[in-house]
C-alpha cells in the first residue's frame, strides 16, 4: 500500500476557511505523514486555490484541485436542492485519476486531533466504503432511517468516508446514481447521505464513530453509552476525527457545545501559522 495518505474534500469558497483549519489540525496531529489533498470543486476562486496551495506547500502536503466540467452531470437531476456537488462523494471513483486507489473523504467541518494512519490502513474486507453510524444513546433515529430508506443496516454518516476507489469503479455506475436521485427526489432528506445508505450501505464497512467520526454535539451521549468510559480524557487520547455536525457551527457566534473552544483554538493556530509564513 502506498505510504501516502490521500485526502478528499469537496466544498465551495464559503468553506475554504474551514479547510484551512482542517489542514492545520491534520499537520499538527500527524507529524511525519505524507498527504495529498484532493479538492473536487465546480468553481473555487483562483485566490483561494492559491492560498490553499501555499498552505499545503508550507505543511509539506501535495495539493491537487480538480474542477469538474458541468457537462459530466448533463443527465443528472441538478437543482438548487440537488446541486452537482452532492454527487462528488459517491462518484469520486470516476472523478479521480485511476492512479488513485484509496482515499479518505472528510467534511470540512471536522478537526483531526489524533493520527489517521490506523484508519487509512483499515482492512475494508472487499467493501467500497468504510463509515460510522451516529446512533446516539438510543436506536430510534437509526430505526427511522432504516424504515424510510428500506434498509437493514445502520444509517451511515457520510462526513467521513474511507473509499476503495478501485472497487467503486467496478460497482458504482453514475447513471444508476442519477436515476435513483430522480426517482426518489421527494424522499431524500439528506440527499447524498441518503443515497449512500440506500444504494451502497450494504457495501459499507462499519467503523467506530467514537474514534473516526465523533459527533461533537453528543459528548453526554457517548459518556452514557459507554457507562462513563468515553470521557474527555479518552476523547483527547483516542478520538481521531471530531465532526461538528448540525446547523450550529463552532466558528459561529453562540455555539454551545463543549468542543467549540477547541475549534476556536485551531482557528487561532491557523491564523498564527499563516501570518508568520507571510512575514517570512
Coordinates of C-alpha atoms in Angstrom, one line a residue, residues 3-279:
X3 CA 2.6 5.1 2.3
X4 CA 1.0 8.5 1.3
X5 CA -2.5 9.2 2.6
X6 CA -4.9 10.6 0.0
X7 CA -7.4 13.0 1.5
X8 CA -10.5 14.2 -0.4
X9 CA -12.6 17.4 0.3
X10 CA -15.4 18.9 -1.7
X11 CA -16.6 22.4 -1.0
X12 CA -17.0 26.0 -2.3
X13 CA -15.4 29.3 -1.5
X14 CA -17.5 29.8 1.7
X15 CA -16.0 26.8 3.3
X16 CA -12.4 27.4 2.3
X17 CA -11.5 29.0 5.7
X18 CA -12.8 25.8 7.3
X19 CA -10.4 23.8 5.1
X20 CA -7.5 25.9 6.3
X21 CA -8.3 25.0 9.9
X22 CA -8.8 21.3 9.0
X23 CA -5.4 21.3 7.3
X24 CA -3.7 22.8 10.3
X25 CA -5.2 20.2 12.6
X26 CA -4.1 17.5 10.2
X27 CA -0.5 18.7 10.1
X28 CA -0.1 19.2 13.9
X29 CA -1.5 15.8 14.8
X30 CA 0.0 13.7 12.1
X31 CA 3.7 14.6 12.2
X32 CA 5.9 12.9 9.7
X33 CA 3.0 11.7 7.5
X34 CA 2.8 12.3 3.8
X35 CA -0.6 13.7 2.5
X36 CA -2.0 14.5 -0.9
X37 CA -5.0 16.8 -0.6
X38 CA -7.6 16.3 -3.4
X39 CA -10.2 19.1 -3.8
X40 CA -13.1 18.3 -6.2
X41 CA -14.9 21.5 -7.0
X42 CA -17.1 23.3 -9.5
X43 CA -15.5 26.8 -9.3
X44 CA -13.3 27.7 -6.4
X45 CA -11.8 31.1 -7.0
X46 CA -8.1 31.3 -8.1
X47 CA -7.3 33.3 -5.0
X48 CA -8.5 30.6 -2.6
X49 CA -6.8 27.9 -4.7
X50 CA -3.5 29.9 -4.5
X51 CA -3.9 30.3 -0.7
X52 CA -4.5 26.6 -0.2
X53 CA -1.6 25.6 -2.5
X54 CA 0.7 27.8 -0.4
X55 CA -0.6 26.4 2.9
X56 CA -0.2 22.8 1.6
X57 CA 3.3 23.7 0.5
X58 CA 4.1 25.1 3.9
X59 CA 2.9 21.9 5.5
X60 CA 4.6 19.6 3.1
X61 CA 1.3 18.4 1.5
X62 CA 0.7 17.8 -2.2
X63 CA -2.3 19.8 -3.4
X64 CA -4.4 18.5 -6.3
X65 CA -7.5 20.5 -7.2
X66 CA -9.9 19.1 -9.8
X67 CA -12.5 21.3 -11.4
X68 CA -15.4 19.3 -12.7
X69 CA -17.0 20.1 -16.1
X70 CA -20.7 20.6 -15.6
X71 CA -21.3 18.6 -18.8
X72 CA -20.5 15.5 -16.8
X73 CA -23.8 16.0 -15.0
X74 CA -25.9 16.8 -18.0
X75 CA -28.0 13.7 -17.5
X76 CA -28.3 14.1 -13.7
X77 CA -31.0 15.8 -11.7
X78 CA -29.3 19.1 -10.8
X79 CA -31.4 21.7 -9.0
X80 CA -31.0 24.1 -6.0
X81 CA -31.9 21.2 -3.8
X82 CA -29.7 18.8 -5.7
X83 CA -26.6 20.7 -6.8
X84 CA -24.0 18.8 -8.8
X85 CA -21.7 18.9 -5.7
X86 CA -23.9 16.4 -3.9
X87 CA -22.7 13.7 -6.3
X88 CA -19.0 14.2 -5.9
X89 CA -18.5 11.9 -3.0
X90 CA -20.4 8.9 -4.5
X91 CA -18.8 9.4 -7.9
X92 CA -15.3 10.1 -6.6
X93 CA -14.1 6.8 -8.0
X94 CA -14.9 8.1 -11.5
X95 CA -13.8 11.7 -11.0
X96 CA -10.4 10.9 -9.5
X97 CA -7.5 9.6 -11.6
X98 CA -7.2 5.8 -12.0
X99 CA -3.8 6.0 -10.3
X100 CA -5.5 6.8 -7.0
X101 CA -6.7 3.6 -5.4
X102 CA -7.8 4.6 -1.9
X103 CA -8.9 7.9 -0.5
X104 CA -10.3 9.3 2.8
X105 CA -13.1 11.9 2.4
X106 CA -13.5 14.4 5.2
X107 CA -16.3 17.0 5.6
X108 CA -14.7 20.5 6.0
X109 CA -16.5 20.9 9.4
X110 CA -14.1 18.3 11.0
X111 CA -10.9 18.5 13.1
X112 CA -8.2 15.9 13.1
X113 CA -6.9 15.6 16.7
X114 CA -5.0 12.2 16.6
X115 CA -3.3 10.1 13.9
X116 CA -5.2 8.9 10.8
X117 CA -2.8 6.1 9.9
X118 CA -4.8 3.3 11.7
X119 CA -8.0 4.4 9.8
X120 CA -6.1 4.6 6.5
X121 CA -4.8 1.1 6.9
X122 CA -8.2 -0.4 7.7
X123 CA -8.9 -3.7 6.0
X124 CA -12.1 -2.9 4.1
X125 CA -12.9 -6.6 3.5
X126 CA -13.9 -6.0 -0.1
X127 CA -16.3 -3.2 0.7
X128 CA -16.5 0.1 -1.3
X129 CA -16.8 2.3 1.7
X130 CA -16.0 2.4 5.4
X131 CA -18.1 4.8 7.5
X132 CA -19.5 5.3 11.0
X133 CA -23.1 5.4 12.2
X134 CA -24.2 8.1 14.7
X135 CA -26.7 6.2 16.8
X136 CA -26.7 8.4 19.8
X137 CA -28.0 7.0 23.1
X138 CA -30.9 5.2 21.5
X139 CA -31.5 3.4 18.2
X140 CA -34.7 5.4 17.4
X141 CA -33.2 7.7 14.7
X142 CA -31.3 4.7 13.2
X143 CA -34.6 2.7 13.0
X144 CA -36.5 5.6 11.5
X145 CA -33.9 5.9 8.7
X146 CA -33.9 2.2 8.1
X147 CA -37.7 2.3 7.6
X148 CA -37.6 5.5 5.5
X149 CA -34.9 4.1 3.1
X150 CA -35.9 0.4 3.2
X151 CA -32.5 -0.7 4.6
X152 CA -31.5 -3.2 7.3
X153 CA -28.0 -1.8 8.1
X154 CA -27.0 1.1 10.4
X155 CA -27.6 4.6 8.9
X156 CA -24.1 5.7 8.0
X157 CA -22.9 9.3 8.3
X158 CA -21.2 10.4 5.0
X159 CA -18.9 13.1 6.6
X160 CA -16.0 10.6 7.0
X161 CA -15.7 8.0 4.2
X162 CA -12.8 5.7 3.5
X163 CA -13.2 4.6 -0.1
X164 CA -11.8 1.8 -2.1
X165 CA -11.8 3.6 -5.4
X166 CA -11.0 0.5 -7.5
X167 CA -13.9 -1.3 -6.0
X168 CA -16.1 1.7 -6.6
X169 CA -15.1 2.0 -10.2
X170 CA -16.4 -1.6 -10.7
X171 CA -19.7 -1.2 -8.7
X172 CA -20.8 2.4 -8.8
X173 CA -22.5 3.3 -12.1
X174 CA -23.1 7.1 -12.4
X175 CA -26.3 6.6 -14.4
X176 CA -27.7 4.5 -11.6
X177 CA -26.9 7.2 -9.1
X178 CA -28.6 9.9 -11.3
X179 CA -31.7 7.6 -11.8
X180 CA -32.0 7.0 -8.1
X181 CA -31.8 10.7 -7.3
X182 CA -34.6 11.4 -9.9
X183 CA -36.9 8.6 -8.8
X184 CA -36.6 9.3 -5.1
X185 CA -36.3 13.1 -5.1
X186 CA -39.3 13.5 -2.8
X187 CA -38.0 11.1 -0.2
X188 CA -34.4 12.3 0.3
X189 CA -33.8 14.4 3.4
X190 CA -30.0 14.5 3.2
X191 CA -29.7 13.6 -0.5
X192 CA -26.0 12.4 -0.8
X193 CA -26.0 10.7 2.6
X194 CA -29.4 9.0 1.9
X195 CA -28.2 7.8 -1.5
X196 CA -25.0 6.4 0.1
X197 CA -27.1 4.4 2.6
X198 CA -29.9 3.3 0.2
X199 CA -27.6 2.3 -2.7
X200 CA -24.3 1.3 -1.1
X201 CA -25.0 0.8 2.6
X202 CA -24.7 -2.9 2.3
X203 CA -21.3 -2.3 0.7
X204 CA -20.1 -0.2 3.6
X205 CA -17.9 -1.4 6.5
X206 CA -19.0 0.0 9.8
X207 CA -16.2 1.8 11.8
X208 CA -16.2 3.1 15.3
X209 CA -17.7 6.6 15.4
X210 CA -16.1 7.4 18.8
X211 CA -12.7 7.0 17.1
X212 CA -13.3 8.1 13.5
X213 CA -16.4 10.3 13.3
X214 CA -17.2 11.7 16.7
X215 CA -20.3 13.9 16.7
X216 CA -19.1 16.9 18.7
X217 CA -22.7 17.7 19.9
X218 CA -23.1 14.4 21.7
X219 CA -20.4 14.2 24.4
X220 CA -23.0 13.2 27.1
X221 CA -24.5 10.5 24.8
X222 CA -21.0 8.9 24.3
X223 CA -20.4 9.1 28.0
X224 CA -23.7 7.5 28.9
X225 CA -23.4 4.9 26.1
X226 CA -20.0 3.8 27.4
X227 CA -21.0 3.9 31.1
X228 CA -18.5 6.7 31.8
X229 CA -15.5 5.2 29.9
X230 CA -15.6 7.6 26.9
X231 CA -14.8 10.7 28.9
X232 CA -12.9 13.8 27.9
X233 CA -9.5 12.2 28.6
X234 CA -10.4 9.3 26.3
X235 CA -11.6 11.7 23.5
X236 CA -8.4 13.6 23.6
X237 CA -6.2 10.5 23.7
X238 CA -8.1 8.3 21.2
X239 CA -10.6 10.1 19.0
X240 CA -9.0 11.0 15.7
X241 CA -11.8 13.0 14.0
X242 CA -14.2 15.4 15.6
X243 CA -17.2 16.2 13.4
X244 CA -19.1 19.4 14.1
X245 CA -22.4 18.1 12.8
X246 CA -25.6 20.1 12.6
X247 CA -26.5 23.6 11.6
X248 CA -24.8 25.3 14.5
X249 CA -21.0 25.5 13.9
X250 CA -18.1 26.4 16.3
X251 CA -16.9 29.3 14.2
X252 CA -20.3 31.0 14.5
X253 CA -21.4 33.1 17.5
X254 CA -23.4 31.3 20.1
X255 CA -22.1 27.8 19.6
X256 CA -22.9 26.0 22.9
X257 CA -21.2 22.5 22.7
X258 CA -18.1 21.9 24.7
X259 CA -15.7 21.2 21.8
X260 CA -16.3 24.7 20.4
X261 CA -13.4 26.1 22.3
X262 CA -11.0 23.5 20.9
X263 CA -12.1 24.5 17.3
X264 CA -11.5 28.2 18.1
X265 CA -8.0 27.2 19.3
X266 CA -7.3 25.7 15.9
X267 CA -8.6 28.9 14.2
X268 CA -6.1 30.9 16.2
X269 CA -3.3 28.4 15.4
X270 CA -4.1 28.6 11.7
X271 CA -4.1 32.4 11.7
X272 CA -0.8 32.5 13.6
X273 CA 0.9 29.9 11.4
X274 CA -0.3 31.6 8.1
X275 CA 0.6 35.1 9.3
X276 CA 4.1 34.0 10.2
X277 CA 4.6 32.3 6.9
X278 CA 3.6 35.5 5.1
X279 CA 6.0 37.5 7.1

